[in-house]
Amino acid sequence: MCTPQGGGPLSLRSVTNDDRAPGTGAPRGWREAAEAALYGPDGFYRGPGGPAAHFRTSVHASPLYAAAVARLLCRVDEALGHPEEVSFVDMGAGRGELTTAVLAALPADVAARVRAYAVERAERPVGLDPRIAWLPAPPAGVTGLLFANEWLDNVPVDVAEVDGDGTARRVLVRDDGTEVLGGPVEGPDAAWLARWWPLDAEPGLRAEIGRPRDEAWAAAVATLTRGLAVAVDYAHDRGSRPPFGTLTGFRAGRETAPVPDGGCDITAHVALDACAGEGAALLTQRAALGALGVSGGRPPLSLASEDPAAYVRALTRAGEAAELTAPGGLGDFRWLLQPVGVPEGTALLVDVADHEEE
């Protein structure tokens, strides 16, 4: 999770054409600016440290997360009838941490049949497990599990803001992060806003236009011949869109204003309900991980006297599980499960209804 180390949400100030703040470079849409800042030759995600140097996700929080994904892959394998080859595709793979850990957590008989793909625009890390194929885009025609942990939030999107006349206009940004309002939002982007994030006429209201994420997710799902696609991200739905958007930045572990200079992450919450295709299911990470056997319950005190070392290990696992499933934190992340030619996504989880909130 991209977790700030202090302070509340950052306030971003837009300026109109008649109220320009001094800045550098010609203003351009946030989608174009973020694309260059994140994935250009000197972009944030091409740096040597990788995302883990700037923020902590569920993957980095505990090996319990990769173990749960490995269990899900085993259930997909079973639903597919144990094919000769089953694929695991890790979208936005960072430096291959999740792929490596999932392979290590799989039973030997499943691991022997798994073809692992790490999808990332950065160069292949030195020393990565040779079993992992490193690709800039997901392979087509695979059968298995496609897993996207905090990938969609970094698919760049444009931002809209309501001006003084009640018109939704595209927000433009300079290289130093100062903003200016551009022309009205029109065409497919306006249609997306009307359907998924309608803005009232109140000046200053903002929205991220999630259409590129819908398209990116649909393209990723289309690479599966059969299997399950899962997107995990901090998200909102149509009934709870934030009135001023969620665009923000992270630099060296701290939340900061988003500046498209290549030195910070630029991210925004995902309208996962807009991404969902036919047959998809949405649930909290707390429910999904609970159904996959991740529990934050403390071990019995009797174990402390019977086997102190085992008790300490179990207590550590419980603490890690509690972080992964915590309300108000990682547990509130949303999982989008999109089945392709297999039973509905939640059918691949065990007793998911018992873990979901009322």
XYZ file of C-alpha atoms in Angstrom, residues 1-252:
252
model
C 0.000 0.000 0.000
C 1.244 3.485 -0.759
C 1.067 4.688 2.826
C 2.050 8.228 3.831
C 4.140 8.634 6.953
C 2.319 11.645 8.311
C -0.262 14.303 7.613
C -3.648 14.178 5.926
C -4.641 14.306 2.272
C -2.753 16.842 0.239
C -4.603 19.825 -1.155
C -3.979 20.458 -4.847
C -4.661 23.861 -6.357
C -5.664 24.300 -9.958
C -5.299 27.617 -11.723
C -7.343 29.026 -14.569
C -6.017 30.619 -17.725
C -6.433 33.993 -16.038
C -4.652 32.942 -12.853
C -1.496 31.160 -13.948
C 1.078 30.120 -11.401
C 4.675 30.366 -12.567
C 5.895 27.029 -13.909
C 8.248 25.281 -16.278
C 7.460 23.669 -19.605
C 4.317 23.766 -21.695
C 1.261 22.451 -19.833
C -0.115 19.102 -21.016
C -2.706 16.632 -19.830
C -1.980 14.570 -16.742
C -2.171 11.349 -18.734
C 0.596 12.409 -21.099
C 2.688 13.967 -18.333
C 2.424 10.945 -16.035
C 3.212 8.526 -18.869
C 6.522 10.311 -19.477
C 7.274 10.778 -15.778
C 6.632 7.149 -14.853
C 7.696 5.196 -17.918
C 9.897 7.490 -20.038
C 13.654 6.876 -20.418
C 14.348 8.494 -17.032
C 10.964 7.630 -15.543
C 10.208 6.681 -11.979
C 9.564 3.014 -12.724
C 12.813 2.634 -14.648
C 14.976 3.682 -11.698
C 17.364 1.187 -10.083
C 15.591 1.000 -6.731
C 12.194 0.054 -8.076
C 8.873 0.815 -6.380
C 9.938 -0.815 -3.096
C 12.384 2.046 -2.523
C 9.468 4.493 -2.320
C 6.423 2.674 -0.936
C 5.306 -0.592 0.584
C 2.660 -2.829 -0.979
C 1.026 -6.023 0.273
C 3.738 -7.944 -1.562
C 6.404 -6.321 0.606
C 4.352 -6.459 3.816
C 4.446 -10.227 4.274
C 5.216 -13.519 2.495
C 1.684 -14.522 3.512
C 0.431 -12.489 0.561
C 2.402 -14.446 -2.039
C 1.426 -17.685 -0.335
C -2.244 -16.737 -0.674
C -1.755 -15.910 -4.374
C -0.041 -19.288 -4.797
C -3.076 -20.994 -3.248
C -5.332 -19.122 -5.640
C -3.164 -20.259 -8.557
C -3.529 -23.861 -7.352
C -7.319 -23.459 -7.328
C -7.269 -22.014 -10.836
C -5.108 -24.955 -11.903
C -7.662 -27.344 -10.440
C -10.562 -25.547 -12.140
C -8.681 -25.835 -15.441
C -8.263 -29.588 -14.979
C -4.510 -29.514 -14.228
C -3.238 -28.709 -17.742
C 0.269 -29.619 -18.858
C 1.191 -25.943 -18.524
C -0.465 -23.311 -16.341
C 0.600 -19.670 -16.516
C 1.123 -17.095 -13.806
C 1.238 -13.546 -15.227
C 2.317 -10.801 -12.807
C 1.249 -7.397 -14.161
C 3.344 -4.438 -12.992
C 5.878 -6.841 -11.515
C 8.208 -4.277 -9.955
C 11.439 -6.197 -9.580
C 9.794 -9.612 -9.696
C 9.214 -9.926 -5.958
C 5.706 -11.417 -6.171
C 6.493 -13.798 -9.030
C 9.575 -15.103 -7.230
C 7.690 -15.604 -3.970
C 4.704 -17.311 -5.641
C 6.995 -19.828 -7.354
C 8.655 -20.564 -4.016
C 5.281 -21.089 -2.305
C 3.795 -23.498 -4.854
C 3.652 -27.258 -4.281
C 6.314 -29.037 -6.325
C 3.846 -30.750 -8.639
C 2.226 -27.420 -9.569
C 5.496 -25.458 -9.764
C 6.824 -27.982 -12.282
C 3.999 -27.053 -14.677
C 3.909 -23.302 -14.105
C 5.113 -20.863 -16.743
C 5.804 -17.577 -14.966
C 5.717 -14.170 -16.665
C 6.712 -10.880 -15.021
C 5.302 -7.929 -16.982
C 7.202 -4.690 -16.406
C 8.656 -1.895 -18.543
C 11.901 -1.650 -16.555
C 14.925 -3.765 -17.432
C 15.091 -7.339 -16.154
C 16.673 -7.386 -12.678
C 20.073 -9.018 -12.376
C 19.871 -12.447 -10.760
C 16.136 -12.972 -11.321
C 15.047 -16.617 -11.317
C 15.651 -17.887 -14.879
C 12.267 -19.615 -14.814
C 10.624 -16.189 -14.993
C 10.071 -14.676 -18.440
C 10.469 -10.870 -18.316
C 8.157 -9.077 -20.749
C 7.039 -5.478 -21.457
C 3.460 -6.644 -22.164
C 1.412 -9.689 -21.140
C 1.718 -12.749 -23.378
C -1.323 -13.646 -25.469
C -3.156 -16.951 -25.477
C -2.196 -18.160 -21.996
C -4.155 -20.339 -19.591
C -3.929 -19.671 -15.867
C -3.895 -16.727 -13.444
C -3.201 -13.117 -14.387
C -2.588 -11.061 -11.246
C -2.272 -7.262 -11.154
C -1.318 -5.969 -7.710
C -1.395 -2.156 -7.658
C -0.914 -1.953 -11.418
C -4.041 -0.110 -12.541
C -3.448 2.838 -10.210
C -0.302 3.574 -12.205
C -2.010 3.450 -15.603
C -1.944 7.214 -16.343
C -5.253 9.042 -16.649
C -6.383 12.556 -17.365
C -7.975 14.732 -14.689
C -11.103 16.870 -15.028
C -12.085 19.857 -12.901
C -15.274 21.922 -12.871
C -14.655 25.583 -13.685
C -16.490 28.673 -12.470
C -19.194 28.212 -15.099
C -19.910 24.625 -14.093
C -18.089 23.068 -17.079
C -15.815 20.048 -16.621
C -12.460 20.971 -18.131
C -9.293 18.982 -18.630
C -6.549 19.794 -16.115
C -3.159 20.495 -17.685
C 0.111 20.334 -15.760
C 3.623 21.666 -16.173
C 6.780 19.731 -15.358
C 6.980 21.288 -11.887
C 3.418 20.254 -10.997
C 1.656 23.597 -11.417
C -1.692 23.271 -13.147
C -3.895 25.197 -15.566
C -7.370 24.374 -16.829
C -7.580 23.417 -20.496
C -10.524 22.848 -22.801
C -13.820 21.136 -21.947
C -13.853 17.359 -21.585
C -15.516 15.989 -24.708
C -16.101 12.787 -26.649
C -15.470 9.350 -25.081
C -13.966 10.901 -21.942
C -17.088 12.985 -21.369
C -19.216 9.893 -21.900
C -17.102 7.990 -19.360
C -17.518 10.749 -16.786
C -21.270 10.887 -17.342
C -21.600 7.154 -16.758
C -19.034 6.461 -14.068
C -18.087 9.705 -12.314
C -20.683 12.416 -12.994
C -19.591 15.818 -11.722
C -22.007 18.396 -10.362
C -21.651 22.000 -11.486
C -19.875 23.058 -8.289
C -16.554 24.771 -9.137
C -13.457 22.884 -7.996
C -14.911 19.364 -8.102
C -12.444 16.951 -9.684
C -12.394 13.471 -11.163
C -9.853 11.129 -12.689
C -11.042 9.929 -16.098
C -10.598 6.167 -15.802
C -11.256 5.153 -19.408
C -7.585 4.225 -20.113
C -7.659 1.875 -17.136
C -10.830 0.186 -18.358
C -9.147 -0.353 -21.712
C -5.859 -1.541 -20.205
C -7.661 -4.048 -17.984
C -9.835 -5.325 -20.831
C -6.710 -5.818 -22.962
C -4.974 -7.722 -20.167
C -8.002 -9.973 -19.586
C -8.183 -10.637 -23.332
C -4.752 -12.302 -23.219
C -6.277 -15.184 -21.221
C -7.694 -18.097 -23.168
C -9.011 -19.605 -19.942
C -8.389 -18.754 -16.344
C -8.823 -15.933 -13.881
C -7.701 -12.297 -13.979
C -7.397 -10.456 -10.653
C -6.790 -6.743 -10.110
C -5.971 -5.556 -6.586
C -5.930 -1.855 -5.818
C -7.153 0.952 -3.611
C -10.448 1.766 -5.216
C -13.827 3.468 -5.027
C -17.197 2.833 -6.620
C -19.825 5.032 -8.207
C -21.629 5.544 -4.925
C -18.545 6.817 -3.117
C -16.402 8.776 -5.552
C -14.193 11.329 -3.738
C -15.363 14.853 -4.614
C -11.884 16.229 -5.346
C -10.245 13.148 -6.847
C -7.351 11.154 -5.450
C -4.330 12.096 -7.557
C -1.209 12.138 -5.399
C 2.495 11.340 -5.360
C 4.928 9.298 -3.295
C 8.602 10.074 -2.923
C 11.021 8.184 -0.655
